Coordinates of C-alpha atoms and ligand atoms in Angstrom, one line a residue:
M1 CA 146.0 72.0 146.2
I2 CA 142.6 71.7 144.5
D3 CA 140.8 75.0 143.6
P4 CA 137.0 75.5 143.9
F5 CA 136.6 74.5 140.2
G6 CA 138.3 71.2 140.7
R7 CA 141.6 72.2 139.1
A8 CA 144.7 70.7 140.7
I9 CA 147.3 73.4 141.0
Q10 CA 150.6 71.8 140.0
Y11 CA 152.4 74.5 138.2
L12 CA 154.1 77.5 139.8
R13 CA 155.7 80.4 137.9
V14 CA 158.0 82.5 139.9
S15 CA 159.2 85.9 138.8
V16 CA 162.6 86.3 140.6
T17 CA 163.1 90.0 139.5
D18 CA 161.1 92.7 137.8
R19 CA 164.3 94.0 136.2
C20 CA 165.5 93.4 132.7
D21 CA 168.4 94.1 130.4
L22 CA 166.0 94.7 127.5
R23 CA 163.0 97.0 127.0
C24 CA 160.7 95.2 124.6
V25 CA 158.2 97.6 123.3
Y26 CA 155.1 95.5 124.2
C27 CA 156.4 94.8 127.7
M28 CA 158.0 97.9 129.2
S29 CA 158.4 101.6 128.6
E30 CA 162.0 102.6 128.2
D31 CA 162.1 104.5 131.5
M32 CA 160.6 101.8 133.6
T33 CA 160.6 102.2 137.4
F34 CA 161.7 99.1 139.2
L35 CA 161.1 97.9 142.7
P36 CA 163.6 98.9 145.3
K37 CA 165.9 95.9 145.8
N38 CA 165.1 95.6 149.5
E39 CA 161.5 94.7 148.7
L40 CA 162.6 91.6 146.9
L41 CA 162.5 88.2 148.5
S42 CA 166.0 86.9 149.0
L43 CA 167.1 83.8 147.1
E44 CA 166.8 81.8 150.3
E45 CA 163.3 83.0 150.7
L46 CA 162.4 82.2 147.1
D47 CA 163.8 78.7 147.7
R48 CA 161.7 78.4 150.8
M49 CA 158.6 79.6 149.0
C50 CA 159.1 77.2 146.0
S51 CA 159.9 74.3 148.3
T52 CA 156.7 74.9 150.2
F53 CA 154.7 74.9 147.0
I54 CA 156.4 71.7 146.0
E55 CA 155.5 70.1 149.3
L56 CA 151.9 71.1 148.6
G57 CA 151.9 69.4 145.2
V58 CA 153.5 71.6 142.7
K59 CA 155.3 69.4 140.1
K60 CA 156.4 72.0 137.6
L61 CA 158.4 75.2 138.4
R62 CA 159.1 77.9 135.9
I63 CA 161.5 80.7 136.8
T64 CA 160.9 83.9 135.0
G65 CA 160.9 87.7 135.4
G66 CA 161.8 90.4 134.2
E67 CA 164.9 88.7 133.0
P68 CA 165.6 85.9 135.5
L69 CA 169.2 85.5 134.5
V70 CA 170.1 89.1 135.5
R71 CA 169.2 88.4 139.1
K72 CA 172.5 88.2 141.0
N73 CA 173.5 84.6 142.0
V74 CA 170.3 83.2 140.4
L75 CA 172.2 80.1 139.4
G76 CA 172.5 79.2 143.1
L77 CA 168.6 79.2 143.2
F78 CA 168.5 76.7 140.3
E79 CA 171.2 74.6 141.8
S80 CA 169.4 74.4 145.2
L81 CA 166.0 73.8 143.7
G82 CA 167.5 71.0 141.6
R83 CA 167.4 68.9 144.8
H84 CA 163.7 68.4 144.4
L85 CA 164.2 66.9 141.0
K86 CA 166.6 64.4 142.5
T87 CA 164.0 63.3 145.1
G88 CA 161.3 63.1 142.4
A89 CA 159.1 65.7 144.3
L90 CA 159.4 68.0 141.3
N91 CA 159.0 66.8 137.7
E92 CA 160.3 69.8 135.9
L93 CA 162.5 72.9 136.7
T94 CA 162.5 75.4 133.8
L95 CA 162.8 79.0 132.8
T96 CA 161.8 81.7 130.4
T97 CA 164.6 84.0 129.3
N98 CA 165.4 86.6 126.7
G99 CA 168.6 84.6 126.0
T100 CA 171.1 87.5 126.5
Q101 CA 172.9 85.7 129.3
L102 CA 172.7 82.1 128.0
A103 CA 176.1 81.8 126.5
K104 CA 177.3 81.9 130.1
F105 CA 174.5 80.1 131.9
A106 CA 173.3 77.4 129.5
E107 CA 175.7 74.7 130.7
P108 CA 175.4 75.3 134.4
L109 CA 171.6 75.4 134.1
R110 CA 171.6 72.0 132.4
A111 CA 173.9 70.7 135.2
A112 CA 171.4 72.0 137.8
G113 CA 168.7 69.8 136.2
V114 CA 167.0 72.1 133.7
E115 CA 166.1 70.2 130.6
R116 CA 163.9 72.5 128.6
I117 CA 164.0 76.3 128.2
N118 CA 161.8 78.9 126.7
I119 CA 163.7 81.7 124.9
S120 CA 161.9 84.8 123.6
L121 CA 162.9 85.9 120.1
D122 CA 160.6 88.1 118.0
S123 CA 162.8 88.6 114.9
L124 CA 165.6 86.9 113.0
D125 CA 166.6 90.3 111.7
A126 CA 169.2 92.2 113.8
T127 CA 167.9 95.7 113.1
R128 CA 164.4 94.8 113.7
F129 CA 165.3 92.9 116.8
K130 CA 166.9 96.1 118.1
T131 CA 163.8 98.1 117.3
I132 CA 161.6 95.7 119.2
T133 CA 163.8 95.2 122.2
R134 CA 165.2 98.7 122.2
W135 CA 168.5 97.6 123.9
G136 CA 169.0 94.1 122.5
N137 CA 172.0 92.7 120.6
H138 CA 170.7 90.0 118.2
A139 CA 174.1 88.2 117.8
Q140 CA 174.4 87.9 121.6
V141 CA 170.9 86.3 121.8
I142 CA 171.6 83.9 118.9
D143 CA 174.9 82.9 120.6
G144 CA 172.8 82.2 123.7
I145 CA 170.3 80.1 121.8
R146 CA 173.2 78.1 120.2
A147 CA 174.8 77.6 123.7
A148 CA 171.5 76.3 125.0
K149 CA 171.2 73.8 122.1
A150 CA 174.9 72.8 122.6
A151 CA 174.3 72.2 126.3
G152 CA 171.5 69.7 125.4
L153 CA 168.6 71.9 126.5
K154 CA 165.4 71.5 124.6
V155 CA 164.6 74.9 123.2
K156 CA 161.2 76.5 122.7
I157 CA 161.2 79.9 120.9
N158 CA 158.5 82.4 122.0
T159 CA 157.5 85.0 119.4
V160 CA 155.1 87.8 120.1
A161 CA 153.1 88.4 116.9
M162 CA 152.9 92.0 116.1
R163 CA 151.0 93.7 113.3
S164 CA 153.3 95.5 110.8
V165 CA 156.3 94.7 113.0
N166 CA 157.3 91.1 112.5
E167 CA 154.4 89.5 110.7
D168 CA 156.3 89.1 107.4
E169 CA 158.9 86.7 109.0
F170 CA 156.7 84.0 110.5
D171 CA 157.3 81.6 107.6
Q172 CA 161.1 82.1 108.1
L173 CA 160.8 81.5 111.8
V174 CA 158.9 78.3 111.2
D175 CA 161.6 77.2 108.8
W176 CA 164.5 78.2 111.1
C177 CA 163.0 76.6 114.2
G178 CA 162.3 73.4 112.3
A179 CA 165.8 73.2 111.0
E180 CA 167.3 73.9 114.4
G181 CA 165.0 71.4 116.1
F182 CA 163.2 74.1 118.2
D183 CA 159.6 74.3 119.1
L184 CA 158.0 77.7 118.1
V185 CA 155.2 79.3 119.9
F186 CA 153.4 82.5 118.8
I187 CA 151.9 84.8 121.4
E188 CA 149.3 87.5 121.1
T189 CA 150.1 90.8 122.7
M190 CA 148.3 91.1 126.0
P191 CA 147.1 94.3 127.5
M192 CA 149.3 94.3 130.6
G193 CA 150.8 97.3 132.1
D194 CA 151.3 100.8 130.7
I195 CA 153.9 100.8 128.0
S196 CA 153.8 104.4 126.9
G197 CA 152.5 103.4 123.5
D198 CA 149.4 102.2 121.8
R199 CA 148.9 98.4 121.9
T200 CA 145.9 98.3 119.7
D201 CA 148.1 98.9 116.7
Q202 CA 150.3 96.0 117.5
Y203 CA 147.6 93.5 118.2
L204 CA 147.5 90.7 115.6
P205 CA 145.0 87.8 116.1
L206 CA 146.7 84.5 115.9
S207 CA 143.7 83.0 114.1
L208 CA 144.9 85.2 111.2
V209 CA 148.6 84.2 111.7
R210 CA 147.7 80.5 111.7
A211 CA 145.5 80.9 108.6
R212 CA 148.4 82.6 106.7
L213 CA 150.9 79.9 107.9
E214 CA 148.6 77.2 106.7
S215 CA 148.7 78.5 103.1
R216 CA 152.4 77.5 103.1
W217 CA 152.8 74.8 105.8
T218 CA 150.7 71.7 106.8
L219 CA 149.9 72.2 110.4
T220 CA 148.1 69.3 112.1
A221 CA 146.7 69.8 115.6
I222 CA 148.3 67.7 118.2
P223 CA 146.9 67.2 121.8
D224 CA 148.5 69.3 124.4
N225 CA 148.2 68.2 128.0
T226 CA 150.2 70.9 129.8
G227 CA 147.0 72.6 131.0
G228 CA 148.4 75.8 129.5
P229 CA 147.1 78.2 127.0
A230 CA 149.2 77.0 124.0
R231 CA 147.5 75.0 121.3
Y232 CA 150.0 72.9 119.4
T233 CA 150.4 71.7 115.9
R234 CA 152.9 69.6 114.1
C235 CA 154.4 71.1 110.9
S236 CA 154.7 68.2 108.4
E237 CA 157.3 70.0 106.3
T238 CA 159.8 70.7 109.1
G239 CA 158.7 68.0 111.6
G240 CA 158.7 70.7 114.3
R241 CA 155.9 71.8 116.7
V242 CA 154.3 75.2 116.2
G243 CA 152.1 76.5 119.0
F244 CA 149.7 79.4 119.4
I245 CA 149.0 81.2 122.7
T246 CA 145.8 83.0 122.2
P247 CA 144.6 84.6 125.5
M248 CA 142.7 87.3 123.6
T249 CA 140.7 85.0 121.3
H250 CA 140.6 81.6 123.0
N251 CA 139.4 80.6 126.4
F252 CA 141.8 78.3 128.0
C253 CA 140.9 78.9 131.6
E254 CA 139.0 75.7 132.3
S255 CA 142.2 73.7 132.3
C256 CA 144.4 76.3 134.1
N257 CA 146.6 74.5 136.6
R258 CA 149.0 77.4 137.5
V259 CA 149.5 80.2 139.9
R260 CA 152.2 83.0 139.8
L261 CA 154.4 84.3 142.5
T262 CA 156.1 87.8 142.1
C263 CA 159.6 88.6 143.3
T264 CA 158.0 90.4 146.4
G265 CA 156.1 87.3 147.4
T266 CA 152.7 88.2 146.1
L267 CA 150.7 85.3 144.7
Y268 CA 148.5 85.9 141.7
M269 CA 145.9 83.2 141.1
C270 CA 145.2 84.4 137.6
L271 CA 147.4 86.3 135.1
G272 CA 144.4 88.3 133.9
Q273 CA 142.9 89.3 137.3
D274 CA 144.0 91.7 140.0
D275 CA 143.2 89.5 143.1
A276 CA 146.4 88.5 144.9
A277 CA 147.6 87.1 148.2
D278 CA 150.5 88.4 150.2
L279 CA 152.8 85.4 151.1
R280 CA 155.8 87.4 152.2
T281 CA 154.3 88.3 155.5
P282 CA 153.4 84.8 156.5
L283 CA 156.8 83.6 155.2
R284 CA 158.6 86.2 157.4
T285 CA 156.5 85.9 160.5
S286 CA 157.8 82.5 161.5
E287 CA 160.5 80.0 160.7
S288 CA 157.9 77.3 160.6
N289 CA 156.0 77.1 157.3
A290 CA 152.5 76.7 159.0
A291 CA 151.4 80.3 158.4
L292 CA 152.7 80.2 154.9
I293 CA 150.9 77.0 154.1
N294 CA 147.6 78.4 155.5
A295 CA 148.0 81.5 153.4
I296 CA 148.6 79.4 150.3
H297 CA 145.5 77.3 150.9
D298 CA 143.4 80.5 151.5
A299 CA 144.7 81.9 148.2
I300 CA 144.0 78.8 146.1
V301 CA 140.4 78.8 147.3
R302 CA 140.1 82.3 145.7
K303 CA 141.5 81.2 142.3
P304 CA 138.9 82.7 139.8
K305 CA 137.2 80.7 137.1
G306 CA 138.9 82.7 134.4
H307 CA 139.8 86.1 132.9
D308 CA 138.4 88.3 130.3
F309 CA 141.1 90.3 128.6
I310 CA 140.0 93.0 126.2
I311 CA 142.0 95.6 124.5
D312 CA 139.8 98.6 125.0
R313 CA 140.0 100.8 121.9
R314 CA 138.1 103.7 123.3
Q315 CA 139.9 104.0 126.6
N316 CA 143.3 102.6 125.4
K317 CA 143.9 101.4 129.0
P318 CA 145.6 98.1 129.9
A319 CA 143.1 95.5 131.2
V320 CA 145.6 94.6 133.9
N321 CA 147.7 97.4 135.4
R322 CA 150.8 95.4 136.3
H323 CA 153.3 94.6 133.7
M324 CA 154.0 91.1 132.4
S325 CA 157.5 91.5 133.9
V326 CA 155.9 91.6 137.4
T327 CA 154.1 88.4 137.2
G328 CA 156.3 86.8 134.6
G329 CA 155.2 85.4 131.2
Ligands
SAM1 N1 162.5 88.3 130.1 C1 162.1 86.9 129.8 C2 161.7 86.8 128.3 O1 161.5 87.8 127.7 O2 161.5 85.7 127.9 C3 161.0 86.4 130.7 C4 159.9 87.3 131.1 S1 158.9 87.9 129.7 C5 157.8 88.9 130.6 C6 158.0 86.4 129.3 C7 157.3 86.4 128.0 O3 156.2 87.3 128.1 C8 158.1 86.8 126.8 O4 158.0 85.7 125.8 C9 157.5 88.0 126.3 O5 157.6 88.1 124.9 C10 156.1 87.9 126.8 N2 155.4 89.2 127.0 C11 155.8 90.3 127.7 N3 154.9 91.2 127.7 C12 153.9 90.8 126.9 C13 152.6 91.3 126.5 N4 152.2 92.5 126.9 N5 151.8 90.5 125.7 C14 152.2 89.3 125.3 N6 153.4 88.7 125.7 C15 154.2 89.5 126.5
SF4_2 FE1 162.5 92.0 129.3 FE2 161.3 89.8 128.7 FE3 159.9 92.1 129.1 FE4 161.5 91.8 126.9 S1 159.7 90.6 127.4 S2 161.4 93.6 128.3 S3 163.1 90.6 127.7 S4 161.0 91.0 130.6

């Protein structure tokens, strides 16, 4: 799958549910309305979708959400997709999770072939963690992170950088991740979906975060070849990697190799644009994959060159109306 700008599409992110057991302030409002369960693709349909993309050249699959580990029987999906790792058709099967369910799932995920995992953690302080996630239990997530480490999963911590919320603990996070052997990636808040609050107050440019970190740590840029938006550095003092995802201040679209599938079978060719393709209808029209493959090819041809997120201070409207939990992070 090569798009009109010559980018080979090899990375698929799949949101397996829009539901979540947390309500992070930058992601959801507390009274979120979720999709009726009957609109979701079944796990068998998700497997068929993913397997078709793999047949078409996808090498890396990330399962996300909402919270992927709250989807009923989701482990079965990992176990069945693991077959593509065994044949070599797929290079990597991974997930992004809030960590609440990891104490239970870390080992079986590792057994299914998952080697690396992204875990979101915005604070090391239990009270603050609760304020950010509204419903979260910090100890439960830390237990989950420890279980992932113990199961042999390579852990990357994702931290959303928020002004006046967690900006005073970034040094501590670098220190802790370095000591635990985890990569750490800072993320800027993106204007996605109505959250019943004002995002402009939370926005903290990572250029500032990085400059502040560099007054304490020696961060040396290292090449990143994932085609993703993260820019990585190596921290000399801890030996760990520290990355920065800067969709608001940095243009990473030229190397974008990914597309995103929602839990209802809608394919978004760009996280920051509204254009999308319905793949559920072609999937359900026939048991053969021919119509689905055609629809995927038609969609890839429409992948835009890039996005242009802005947080509009005058209108205070999200740049993209759907929540991050719909297309997955
Ligand atoms: N529930 C899982 C989790 O939290 O890791 C997976 C889905 S979540 C939508 C994926 C990532 O997106 C998380 O790291 C989260 O912090 C991030 N995220 C959610 N909404 C965001 C926003 N508006 N701006 C920036 N990052 C966001
Ligand atoms: Fe749930 Fe993840 Fe969104 Fe937090 S960021 S509310 S954990 S989907």
